Coordinates of C-alpha atoms in Angstrom, one line a residue:
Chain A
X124 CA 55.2 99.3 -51.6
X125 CA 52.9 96.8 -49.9
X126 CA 50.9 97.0 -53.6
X127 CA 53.9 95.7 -55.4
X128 CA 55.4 93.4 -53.0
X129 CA 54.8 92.0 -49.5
X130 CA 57.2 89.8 -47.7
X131 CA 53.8 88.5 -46.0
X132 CA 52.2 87.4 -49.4
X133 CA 55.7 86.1 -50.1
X134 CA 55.5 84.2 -47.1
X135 CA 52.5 82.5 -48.3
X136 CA 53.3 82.0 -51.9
X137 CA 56.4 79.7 -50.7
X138 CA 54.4 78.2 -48.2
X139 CA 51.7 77.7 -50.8
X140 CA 54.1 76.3 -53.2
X141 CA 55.5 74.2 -50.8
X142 CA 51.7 72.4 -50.4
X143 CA 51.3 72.2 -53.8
X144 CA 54.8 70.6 -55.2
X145 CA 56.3 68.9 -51.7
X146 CA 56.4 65.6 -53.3
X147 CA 57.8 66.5 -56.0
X148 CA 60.4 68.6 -54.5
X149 CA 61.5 65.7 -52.3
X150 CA 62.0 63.3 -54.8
X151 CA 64.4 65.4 -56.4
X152 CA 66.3 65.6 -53.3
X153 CA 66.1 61.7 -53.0
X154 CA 67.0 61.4 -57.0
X155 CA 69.8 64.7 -56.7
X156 CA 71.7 62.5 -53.6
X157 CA 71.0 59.0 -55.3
X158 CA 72.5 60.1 -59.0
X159 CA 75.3 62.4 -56.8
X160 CA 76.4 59.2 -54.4
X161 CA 76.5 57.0 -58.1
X162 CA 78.7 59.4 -59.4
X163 CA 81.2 59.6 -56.6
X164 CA 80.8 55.7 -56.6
X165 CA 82.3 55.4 -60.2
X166 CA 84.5 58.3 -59.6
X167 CA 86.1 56.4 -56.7
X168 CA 86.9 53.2 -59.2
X169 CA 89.4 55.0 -60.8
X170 CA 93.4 54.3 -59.6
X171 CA 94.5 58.3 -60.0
X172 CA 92.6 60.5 -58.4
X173 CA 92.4 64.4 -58.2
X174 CA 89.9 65.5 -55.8
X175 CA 89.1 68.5 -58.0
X176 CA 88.1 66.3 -60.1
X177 CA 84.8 66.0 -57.8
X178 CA 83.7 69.3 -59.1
X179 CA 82.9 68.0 -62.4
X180 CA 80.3 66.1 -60.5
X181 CA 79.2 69.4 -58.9
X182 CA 79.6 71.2 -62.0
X183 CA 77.2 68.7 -63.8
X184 CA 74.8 68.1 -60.8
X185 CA 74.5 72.1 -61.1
X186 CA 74.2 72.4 -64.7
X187 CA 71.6 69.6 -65.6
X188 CA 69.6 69.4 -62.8
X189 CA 69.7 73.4 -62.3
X190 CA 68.4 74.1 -65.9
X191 CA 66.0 71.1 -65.6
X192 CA 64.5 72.4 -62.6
X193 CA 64.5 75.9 -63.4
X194 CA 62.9 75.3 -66.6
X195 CA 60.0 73.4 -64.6
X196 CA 59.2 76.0 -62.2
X197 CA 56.1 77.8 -64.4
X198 CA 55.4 74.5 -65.5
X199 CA 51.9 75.5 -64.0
X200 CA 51.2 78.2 -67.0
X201 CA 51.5 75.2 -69.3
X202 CA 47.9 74.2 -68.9
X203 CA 45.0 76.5 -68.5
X204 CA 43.9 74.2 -65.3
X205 CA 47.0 75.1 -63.5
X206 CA 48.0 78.4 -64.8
X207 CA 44.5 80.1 -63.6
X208 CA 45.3 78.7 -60.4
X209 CA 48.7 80.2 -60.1
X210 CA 47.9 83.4 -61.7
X211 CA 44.7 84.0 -59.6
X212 CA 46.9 83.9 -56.7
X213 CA 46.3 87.3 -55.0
X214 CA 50.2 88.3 -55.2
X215 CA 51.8 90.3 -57.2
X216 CA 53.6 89.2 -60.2
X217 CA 57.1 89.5 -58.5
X218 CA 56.2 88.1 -55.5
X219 CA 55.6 85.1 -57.5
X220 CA 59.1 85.5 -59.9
X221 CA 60.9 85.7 -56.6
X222 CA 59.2 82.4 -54.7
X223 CA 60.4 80.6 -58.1
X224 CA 63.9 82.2 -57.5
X225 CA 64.0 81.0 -54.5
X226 CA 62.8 77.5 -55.0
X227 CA 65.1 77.6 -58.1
X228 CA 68.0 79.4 -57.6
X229 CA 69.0 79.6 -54.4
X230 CA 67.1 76.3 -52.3
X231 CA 67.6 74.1 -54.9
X232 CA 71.2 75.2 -55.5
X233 CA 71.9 74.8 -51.8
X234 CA 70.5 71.4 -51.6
X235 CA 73.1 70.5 -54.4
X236 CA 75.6 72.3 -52.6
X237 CA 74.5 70.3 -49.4
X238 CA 73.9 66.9 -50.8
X239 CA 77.9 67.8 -52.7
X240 CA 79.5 68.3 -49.1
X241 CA 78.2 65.3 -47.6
X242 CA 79.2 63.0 -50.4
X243 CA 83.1 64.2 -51.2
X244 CA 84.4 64.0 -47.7
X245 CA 83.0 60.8 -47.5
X246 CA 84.0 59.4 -50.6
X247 CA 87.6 60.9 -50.2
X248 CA 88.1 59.6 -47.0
X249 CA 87.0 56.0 -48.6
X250 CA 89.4 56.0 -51.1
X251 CA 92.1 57.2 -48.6
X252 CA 91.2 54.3 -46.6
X253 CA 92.4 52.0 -49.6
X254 CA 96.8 51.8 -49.9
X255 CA 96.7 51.7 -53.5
X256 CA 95.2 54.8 -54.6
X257 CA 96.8 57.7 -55.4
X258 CA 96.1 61.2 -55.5
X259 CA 97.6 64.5 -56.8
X260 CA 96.4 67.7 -57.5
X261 CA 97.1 69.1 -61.2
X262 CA 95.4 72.4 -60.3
X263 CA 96.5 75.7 -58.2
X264 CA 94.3 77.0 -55.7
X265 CA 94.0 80.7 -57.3
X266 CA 93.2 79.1 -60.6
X267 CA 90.9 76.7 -59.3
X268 CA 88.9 80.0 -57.5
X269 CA 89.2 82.0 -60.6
X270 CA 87.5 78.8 -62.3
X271 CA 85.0 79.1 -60.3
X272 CA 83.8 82.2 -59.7
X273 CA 83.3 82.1 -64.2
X274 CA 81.5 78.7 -63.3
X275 CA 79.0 80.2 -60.8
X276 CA 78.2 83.0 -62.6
X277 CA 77.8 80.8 -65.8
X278 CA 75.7 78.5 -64.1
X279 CA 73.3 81.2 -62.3
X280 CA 72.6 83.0 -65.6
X281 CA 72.3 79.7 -67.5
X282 CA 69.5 79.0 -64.8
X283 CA 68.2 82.6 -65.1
X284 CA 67.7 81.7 -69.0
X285 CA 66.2 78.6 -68.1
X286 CA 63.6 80.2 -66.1
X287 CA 62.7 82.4 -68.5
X288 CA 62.2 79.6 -71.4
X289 CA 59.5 77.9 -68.5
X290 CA 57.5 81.1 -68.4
X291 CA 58.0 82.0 -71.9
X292 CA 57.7 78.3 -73.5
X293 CA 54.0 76.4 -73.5
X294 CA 55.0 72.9 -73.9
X295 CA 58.7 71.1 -73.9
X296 CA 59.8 74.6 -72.1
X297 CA 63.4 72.4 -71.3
X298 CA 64.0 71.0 -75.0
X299 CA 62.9 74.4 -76.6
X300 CA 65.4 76.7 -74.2
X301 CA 68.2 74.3 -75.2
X302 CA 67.6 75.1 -79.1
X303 CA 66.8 78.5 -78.0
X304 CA 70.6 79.3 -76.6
X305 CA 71.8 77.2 -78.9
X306 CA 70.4 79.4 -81.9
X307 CA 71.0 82.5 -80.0
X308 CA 74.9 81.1 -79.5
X309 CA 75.1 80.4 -83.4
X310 CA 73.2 83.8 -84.1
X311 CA 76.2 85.4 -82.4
X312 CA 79.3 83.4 -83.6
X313 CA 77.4 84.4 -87.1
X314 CA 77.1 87.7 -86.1
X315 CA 80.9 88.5 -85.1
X316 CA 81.9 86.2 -88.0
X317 CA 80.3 87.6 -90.8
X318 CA 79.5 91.0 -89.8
X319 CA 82.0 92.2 -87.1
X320 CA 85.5 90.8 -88.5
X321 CA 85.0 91.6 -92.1
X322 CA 84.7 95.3 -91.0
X323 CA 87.8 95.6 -89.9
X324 CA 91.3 95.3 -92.6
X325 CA 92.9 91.8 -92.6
X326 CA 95.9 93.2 -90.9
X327 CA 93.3 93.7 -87.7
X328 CA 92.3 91.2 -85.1
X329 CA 90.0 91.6 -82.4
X330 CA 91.6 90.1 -79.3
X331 CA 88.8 89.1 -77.0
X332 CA 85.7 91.7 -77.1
X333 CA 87.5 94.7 -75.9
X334 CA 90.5 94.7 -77.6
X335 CA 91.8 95.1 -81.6
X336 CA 95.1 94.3 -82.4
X337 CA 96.9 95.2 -85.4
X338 CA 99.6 93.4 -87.0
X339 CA 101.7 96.5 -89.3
X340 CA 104.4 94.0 -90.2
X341 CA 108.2 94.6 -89.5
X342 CA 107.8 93.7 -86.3
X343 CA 105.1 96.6 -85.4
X344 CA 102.1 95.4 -83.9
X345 CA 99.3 98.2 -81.7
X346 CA 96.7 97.2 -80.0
X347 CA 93.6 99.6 -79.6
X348 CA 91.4 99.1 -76.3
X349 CA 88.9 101.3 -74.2
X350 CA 90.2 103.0 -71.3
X351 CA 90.8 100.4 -68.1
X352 CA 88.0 101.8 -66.7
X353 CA 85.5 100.9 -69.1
X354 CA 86.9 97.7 -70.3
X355 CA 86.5 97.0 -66.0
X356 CA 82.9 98.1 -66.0
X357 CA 81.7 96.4 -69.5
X358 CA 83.5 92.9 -68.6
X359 CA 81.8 93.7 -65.3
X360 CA 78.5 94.2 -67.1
X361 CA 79.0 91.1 -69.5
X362 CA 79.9 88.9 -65.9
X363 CA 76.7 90.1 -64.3
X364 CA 73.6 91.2 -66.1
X365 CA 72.3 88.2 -67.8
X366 CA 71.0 86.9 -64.2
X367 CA 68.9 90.2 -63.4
X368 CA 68.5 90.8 -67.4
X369 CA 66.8 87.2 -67.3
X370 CA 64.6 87.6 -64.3
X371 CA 63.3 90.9 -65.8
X372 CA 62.0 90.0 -69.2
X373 CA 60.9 86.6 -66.7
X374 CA 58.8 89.1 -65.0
X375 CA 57.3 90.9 -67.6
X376 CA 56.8 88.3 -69.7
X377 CA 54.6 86.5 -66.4
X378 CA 53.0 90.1 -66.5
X379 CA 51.8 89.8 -70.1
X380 CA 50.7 85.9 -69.7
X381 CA 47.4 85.0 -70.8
X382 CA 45.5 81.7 -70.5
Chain B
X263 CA 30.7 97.1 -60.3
X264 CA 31.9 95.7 -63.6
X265 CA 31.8 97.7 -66.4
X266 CA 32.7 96.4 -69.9
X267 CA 33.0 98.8 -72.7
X268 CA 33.2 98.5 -76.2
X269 CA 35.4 95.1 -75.5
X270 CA 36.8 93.7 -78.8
X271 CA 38.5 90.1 -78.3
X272 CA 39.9 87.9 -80.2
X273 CA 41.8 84.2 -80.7
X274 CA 44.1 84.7 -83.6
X275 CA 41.9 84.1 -86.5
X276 CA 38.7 84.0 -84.5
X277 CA 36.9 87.2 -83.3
X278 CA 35.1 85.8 -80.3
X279 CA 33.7 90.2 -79.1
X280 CA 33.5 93.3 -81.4
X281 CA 32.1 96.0 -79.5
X282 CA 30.8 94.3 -76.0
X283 CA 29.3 96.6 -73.5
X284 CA 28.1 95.5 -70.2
X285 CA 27.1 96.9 -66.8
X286 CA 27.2 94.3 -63.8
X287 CA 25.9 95.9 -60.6
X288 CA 26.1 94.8 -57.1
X289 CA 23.6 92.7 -55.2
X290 CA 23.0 90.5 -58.0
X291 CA 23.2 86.8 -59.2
X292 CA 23.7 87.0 -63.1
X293 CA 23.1 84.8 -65.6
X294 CA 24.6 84.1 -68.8
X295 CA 23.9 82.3 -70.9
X296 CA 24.4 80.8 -74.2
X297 CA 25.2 78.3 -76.8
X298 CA 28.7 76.3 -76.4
X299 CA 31.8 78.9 -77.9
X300 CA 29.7 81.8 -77.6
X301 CA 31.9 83.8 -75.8
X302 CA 30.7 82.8 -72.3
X303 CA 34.1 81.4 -70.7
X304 CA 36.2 84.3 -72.7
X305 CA 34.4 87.2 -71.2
X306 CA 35.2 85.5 -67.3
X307 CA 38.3 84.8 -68.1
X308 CA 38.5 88.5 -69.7
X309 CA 36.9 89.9 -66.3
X310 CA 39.3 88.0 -63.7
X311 CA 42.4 89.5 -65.8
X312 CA 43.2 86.3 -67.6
X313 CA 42.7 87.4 -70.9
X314 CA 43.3 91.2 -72.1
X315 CA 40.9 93.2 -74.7
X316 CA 41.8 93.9 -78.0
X317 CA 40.4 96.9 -77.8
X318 CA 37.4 98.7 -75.2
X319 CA 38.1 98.5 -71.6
X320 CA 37.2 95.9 -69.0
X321 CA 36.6 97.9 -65.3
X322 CA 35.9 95.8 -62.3
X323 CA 35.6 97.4 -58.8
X324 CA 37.5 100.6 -60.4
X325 CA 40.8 98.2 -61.4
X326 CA 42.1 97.3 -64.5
X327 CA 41.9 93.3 -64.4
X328 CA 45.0 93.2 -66.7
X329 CA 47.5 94.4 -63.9
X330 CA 46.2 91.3 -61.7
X331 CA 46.8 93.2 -58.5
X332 CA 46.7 91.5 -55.5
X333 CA 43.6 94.0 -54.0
X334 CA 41.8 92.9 -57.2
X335 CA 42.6 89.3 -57.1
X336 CA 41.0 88.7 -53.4
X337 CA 38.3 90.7 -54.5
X338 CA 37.8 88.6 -57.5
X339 CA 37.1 84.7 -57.5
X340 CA 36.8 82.7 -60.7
X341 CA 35.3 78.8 -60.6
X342 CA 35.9 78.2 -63.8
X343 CA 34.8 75.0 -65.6
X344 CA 38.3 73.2 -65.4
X345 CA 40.4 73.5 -62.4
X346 CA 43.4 72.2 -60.7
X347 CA 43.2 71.4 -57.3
X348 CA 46.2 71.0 -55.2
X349 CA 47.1 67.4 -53.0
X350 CA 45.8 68.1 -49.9
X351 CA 42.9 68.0 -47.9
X352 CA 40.2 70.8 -47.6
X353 CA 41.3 71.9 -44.7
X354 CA 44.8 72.1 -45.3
X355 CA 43.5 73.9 -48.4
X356 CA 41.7 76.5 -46.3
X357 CA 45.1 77.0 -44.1
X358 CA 47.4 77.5 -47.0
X359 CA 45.0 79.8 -49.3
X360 CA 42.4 81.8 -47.0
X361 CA 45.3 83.9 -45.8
X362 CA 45.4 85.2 -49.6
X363 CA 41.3 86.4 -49.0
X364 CA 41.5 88.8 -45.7
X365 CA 37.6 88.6 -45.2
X366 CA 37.9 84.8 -45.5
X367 CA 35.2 82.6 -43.5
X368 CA 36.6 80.0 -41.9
X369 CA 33.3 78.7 -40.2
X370 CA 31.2 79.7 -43.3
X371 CA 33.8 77.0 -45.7
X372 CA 33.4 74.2 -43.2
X373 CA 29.6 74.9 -43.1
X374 CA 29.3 74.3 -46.4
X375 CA 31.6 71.4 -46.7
X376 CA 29.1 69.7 -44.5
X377 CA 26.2 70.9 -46.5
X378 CA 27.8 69.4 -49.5
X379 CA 28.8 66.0 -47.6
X380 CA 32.5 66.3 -48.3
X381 CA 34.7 63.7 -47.0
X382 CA 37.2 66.4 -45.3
X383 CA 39.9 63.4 -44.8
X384 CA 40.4 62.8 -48.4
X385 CA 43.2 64.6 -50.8
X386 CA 41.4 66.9 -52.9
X387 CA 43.0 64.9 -55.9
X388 CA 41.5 61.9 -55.4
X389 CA 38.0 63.2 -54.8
X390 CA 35.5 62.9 -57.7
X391 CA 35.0 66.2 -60.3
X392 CA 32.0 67.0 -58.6
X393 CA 33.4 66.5 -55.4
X394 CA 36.4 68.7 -56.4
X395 CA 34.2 71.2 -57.4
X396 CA 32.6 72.0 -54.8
X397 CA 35.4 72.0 -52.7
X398 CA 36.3 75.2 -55.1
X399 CA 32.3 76.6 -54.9
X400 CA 32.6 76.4 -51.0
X401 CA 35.9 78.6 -51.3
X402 CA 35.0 81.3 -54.1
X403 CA 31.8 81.6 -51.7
X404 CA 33.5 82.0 -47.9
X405 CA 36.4 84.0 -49.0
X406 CA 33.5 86.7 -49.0
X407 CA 35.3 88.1 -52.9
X408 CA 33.1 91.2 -54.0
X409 CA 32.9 89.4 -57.8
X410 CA 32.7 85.5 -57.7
X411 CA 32.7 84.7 -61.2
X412 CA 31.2 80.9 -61.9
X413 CA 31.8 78.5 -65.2
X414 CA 29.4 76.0 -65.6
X415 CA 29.3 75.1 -62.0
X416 CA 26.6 72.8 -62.1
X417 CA 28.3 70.8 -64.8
X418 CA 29.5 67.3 -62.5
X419 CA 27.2 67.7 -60.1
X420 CA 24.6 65.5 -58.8
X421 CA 21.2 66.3 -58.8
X422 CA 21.0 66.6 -55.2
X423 CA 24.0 68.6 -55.2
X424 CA 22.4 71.1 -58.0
X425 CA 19.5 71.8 -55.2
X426 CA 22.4 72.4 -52.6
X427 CA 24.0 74.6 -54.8
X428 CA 21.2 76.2 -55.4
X429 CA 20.4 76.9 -51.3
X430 CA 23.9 77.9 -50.2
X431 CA 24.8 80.4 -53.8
X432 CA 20.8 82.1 -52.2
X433 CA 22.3 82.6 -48.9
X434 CA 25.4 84.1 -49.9
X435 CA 24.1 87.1 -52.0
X436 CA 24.1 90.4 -50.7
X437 CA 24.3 93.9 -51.3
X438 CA 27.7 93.9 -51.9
X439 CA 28.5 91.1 -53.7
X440 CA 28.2 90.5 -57.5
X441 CA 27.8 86.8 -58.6
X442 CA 28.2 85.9 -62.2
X443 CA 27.3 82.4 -63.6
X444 CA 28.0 81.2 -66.6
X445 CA 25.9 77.9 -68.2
X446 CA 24.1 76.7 -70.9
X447 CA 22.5 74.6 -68.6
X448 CA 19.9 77.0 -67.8
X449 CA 17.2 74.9 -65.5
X450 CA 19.7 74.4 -63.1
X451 CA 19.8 78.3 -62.7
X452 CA 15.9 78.8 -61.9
X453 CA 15.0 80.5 -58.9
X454 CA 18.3 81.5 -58.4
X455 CA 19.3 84.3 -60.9
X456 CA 17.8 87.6 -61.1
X457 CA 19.0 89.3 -64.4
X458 CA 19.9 86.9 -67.1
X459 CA 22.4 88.0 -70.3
X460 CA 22.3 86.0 -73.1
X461 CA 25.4 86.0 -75.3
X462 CA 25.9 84.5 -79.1
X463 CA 28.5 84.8 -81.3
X464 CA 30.1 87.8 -79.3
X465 CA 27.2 89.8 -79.0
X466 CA 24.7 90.5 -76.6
X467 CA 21.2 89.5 -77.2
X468 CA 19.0 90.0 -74.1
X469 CA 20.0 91.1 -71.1
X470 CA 17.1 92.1 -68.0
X471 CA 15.9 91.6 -64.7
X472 CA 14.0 88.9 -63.7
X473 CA 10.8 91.3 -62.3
X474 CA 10.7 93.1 -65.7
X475 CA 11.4 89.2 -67.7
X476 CA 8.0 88.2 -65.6
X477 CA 6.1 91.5 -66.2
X478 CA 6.8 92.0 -69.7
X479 CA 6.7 88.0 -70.7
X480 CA 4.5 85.4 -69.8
X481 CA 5.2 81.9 -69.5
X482 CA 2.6 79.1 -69.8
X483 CA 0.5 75.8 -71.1
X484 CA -1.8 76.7 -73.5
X485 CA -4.6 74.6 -75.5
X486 CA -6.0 77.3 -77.4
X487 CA -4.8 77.5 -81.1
X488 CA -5.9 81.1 -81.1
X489 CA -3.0 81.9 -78.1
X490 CA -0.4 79.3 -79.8
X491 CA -0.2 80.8 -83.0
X492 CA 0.1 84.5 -81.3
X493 CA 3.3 83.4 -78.8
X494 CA 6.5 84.9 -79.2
X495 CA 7.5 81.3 -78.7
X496 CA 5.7 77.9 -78.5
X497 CA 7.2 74.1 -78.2
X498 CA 4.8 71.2 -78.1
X499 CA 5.1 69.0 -74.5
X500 CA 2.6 66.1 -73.8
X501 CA 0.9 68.4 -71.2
X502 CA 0.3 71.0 -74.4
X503 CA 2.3 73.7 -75.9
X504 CA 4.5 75.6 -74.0
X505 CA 4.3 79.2 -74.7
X506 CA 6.3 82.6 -74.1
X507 CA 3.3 85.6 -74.4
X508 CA 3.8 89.3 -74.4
X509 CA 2.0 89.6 -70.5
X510 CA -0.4 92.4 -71.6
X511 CA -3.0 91.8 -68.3
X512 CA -0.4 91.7 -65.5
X513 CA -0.6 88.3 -65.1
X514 CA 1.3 86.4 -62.2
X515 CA 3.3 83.1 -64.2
X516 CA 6.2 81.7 -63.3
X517 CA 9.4 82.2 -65.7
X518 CA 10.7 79.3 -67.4
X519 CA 14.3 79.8 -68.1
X520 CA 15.0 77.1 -70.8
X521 CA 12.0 78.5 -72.7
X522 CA 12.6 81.9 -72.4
X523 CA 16.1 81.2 -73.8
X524 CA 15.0 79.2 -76.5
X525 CA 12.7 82.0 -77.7
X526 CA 15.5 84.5 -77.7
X527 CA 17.5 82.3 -79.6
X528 CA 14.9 81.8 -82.0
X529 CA 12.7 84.8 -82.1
X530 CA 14.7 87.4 -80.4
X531 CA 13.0 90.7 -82.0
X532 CA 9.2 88.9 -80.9
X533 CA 10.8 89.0 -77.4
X534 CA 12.6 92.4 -77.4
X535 CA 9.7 93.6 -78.9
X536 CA 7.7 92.9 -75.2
X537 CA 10.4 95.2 -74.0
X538 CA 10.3 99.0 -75.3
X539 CA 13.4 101.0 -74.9

């Protein structure tokens, strides 16, 4: 076990990477809370307010800065200089996917998360402050949760790709994972367009990915699914593989890296 | 301590090895050497795990460098010719990264720091290349690696810094340790190496000791036209011609590395043939 990972190497890889980027890493806090406490500025100018609304800052905060940073953390294997020196490292290769996790997913994430918290409850009690705003909520709590949960789990597996492109890509690793998901994307509306529906008779409709429905006419419709139990477990799979999926071809493709 | 068998390598269209064998043993300070794009860099880079074979196998301390396993990387330290230092200063360097090497030497780094007149308060960024280098020298050498594997390290330094060099890479050898240098700058390696390897084009085309070099070859000025015209390899210099002789009487001459080399490169089968199989 101590061959293929050490929580003591691990130790020093995020106290290493910590030397090496702290300025960097700082910034973006400064820049993350700067473009956050804009957005809640010109968020507060408007006369209606929702504080759900809020979470689109969130949501965009997460999305943009998350891939952006994600896609920066092998930046290192971009240049020969840089990518010996992070390579030659003596730790093992998942020792070092799991310090860029960490520095990726999960402290950068919370520093959003952080830098989120502080700015609505200020912000909201601001506005209160002022008579003439109003506020209302358009949303219900379960469906806000629901929204969420799909959000998080879009968002970590959209960082997950994201890290991936910055191991796999050489140069431009952002610009080129964006056309990559977008190609795969077009691959697969392609794919279920023009190969999946003509399959099946006109009369038939898939209904989501699990389900066919058939329309017979007179007023006689079926619809054709897979037992509960595997539609749970295969909309289960589809909800959380791409994040471990992601950070395994991440691994072996840092395995197979040459400079 | 390294073996390297039948290595074929490769950069898309460009063959840079087919069929490399080598044997690096312990206790040693090799040389190789070479022409620019000969190979020199690629085989390092091939023997600290950067680069995988084609085909053949590389071996180093019984590990396959592909796999890059943490027991092999601290045994294995590569200087190579371009490098990135981090923003901090040697000693925070030595904090952060010795933990990595467990037979580091903290004393032995500082040591030679202050041999090498390093200003210890600067960011390793903003020192000079040469400054920056040895920085990285002073490292390879106290973290006490088995294989310290060297690009061009003279390249960027001073002249007064190639003589240090020179002194601490002598006091670090011992029987343990395997130090491989790579250069084409070969008088900076004199009195320092004791088996030199020539590489071109991927191939190997000398590769011996420095006792059997000096009893098989010997290196000299010579007037006499006679001795010129039966040298394996002669250059005219204002003291005379420099010459490279089969040493047929035993006798005592001190080797001259750029002129050995040059007469491998130009008459490699007059100096193999000095050296019977």
């Amino acid at each position: 076990m101590q061959a293929s990972f050490s929580f003591t190497r691990l130790g020093l890889l995020i106290r290493k990477q910590w030397a090496d980027h702290s300025k960097l890493y700082l910034l973006a806090v400064v820049a993350i809370f700067g473009l956050m406490a804009i957005a809640f500025y010109l968020w507060s100018l408007s006369e209606n307010h929702d504080p759900a609304s809020t979470y689109v800052i969130l949501i965009v905060a997460m999305f943009l800065g998350g891939s952006i940073f994600a896609s920066m953390m092998f930046a290192d294997l971009s240049q020969r200089t840089t990518g010996i020196y992070f390579l030659s490292v003596p730790a093992t290769h998942a020792e070092k996917l799991v310090c860029s996790i960490l520095y990726s997913q999960v402290l950068f994430n919370l520093v959003i998360l952080i830098s989120f918290f502080i700015l609505q409850p200020i912000t909201l009690s601001l506005v209160k402050l002022n008579p003439h705003m109003h506020f209302h909520s358009d949303m219900a709590r379960s469906e806000f949760s629901m929204l969420a949960k799909h959000i998080t789990l879009g968002y970590l597996s959209l960082q997950a790709f994201f890290l991936l492109g910055s191991v796999y890509f050489q140069r431009f690793a952002f610009i080129k994972t964006v056309v990559g998901g977008l190609l795969i994307g077009v691959v697969f509306v392609l794919f279920i367009a023009y190969l999946i529906k003509p399959i099946f008779p006109s009369h038939v409709e898939m209904h989501g990915i699990f389900e066919l429905r058939t329309d017979e006419g007179q007023d006689s419709s079926f619809s054709y699914s897979l037992p509960a139990w595997q539609t749970y477990l295969m909309r289960y799979a589809v909800q959380y593989i791409w994040v471990p999926v992601f950070w395994a071809a991440t691994y072996f493709r840092l395995k197979e890296k040459e400079l | 301590m390294i073996d390297i068998q039948n290595l074929h390598f490769g950069y898309k269209k460009e063959k840079v090895f087919t069929g490399l064998s080598l044997q690096l043993q312990p206790g040693h300070i090799y040389g190789l050497l070479g022409k620019n794009g000969t190979g020199k860099s690629t085989l390092l880079r091939n023997i600290a795990g950067l680069l995988f074979p084609d085909m053949g196998s590389v071996r180093v301390l019984n590990f396959n460098p592909e796999k890059r396993q943490p027991a092999f990387l601290k045994e294995v330290f590569l200087v190579p010719e371009e490098f990135y230092v981090p923003p901090v200063r040697p000693s925070k360097f030595m904090d952060i990264y010795a933990p990595f090497y467990p037979r580091f030497d903290r004393n032995r780094f500082l040591k030679y720091l202050t041999e090498f007149e390093l200003p210890m308060d600067r960011s390793m960024q903003q020192m000079s290349y040469g400054q920056k280098k040895k920085v990285l020298i002073s490292f390879a050498l106290a973290s006490n690696a088995s294989v310290v594997l060297m690009d061009e390290p003279t390249n960027g330094l001073d002249i007064m810094s190639k003589s240090q060099f020179r002194k601490v890479l002598a006091g670090t050898i011992d029987d343990s340790k395997c130090i491989v240098i790579s250069t084409h700058q070969v008088k900076d390696l004199e009195n320092l190496i004791d088996r030199i390897t020539v590489i071109d084009q991927g191939r190997i085309l000398f590769d011996q000791t420095l006792d059997k070099i000096l009893s098989r070859l010997s290196f000299k000025i010579s007037f006499d036209n006679e001795e010129i015209k039966d040298a394996i390899y002669s250059e005219s210099s204002l003291r005379g011609n420099a010459i490279v002789t089969a040493n047929r009487s035993a006798e005592e001459s001190k080797l001259d590395l750029e002129l050995l080399y040059k007469a491998i490169i130009v008459n490699r089968s007059g100096v193999l043939s000095a050296f019977p199989s």
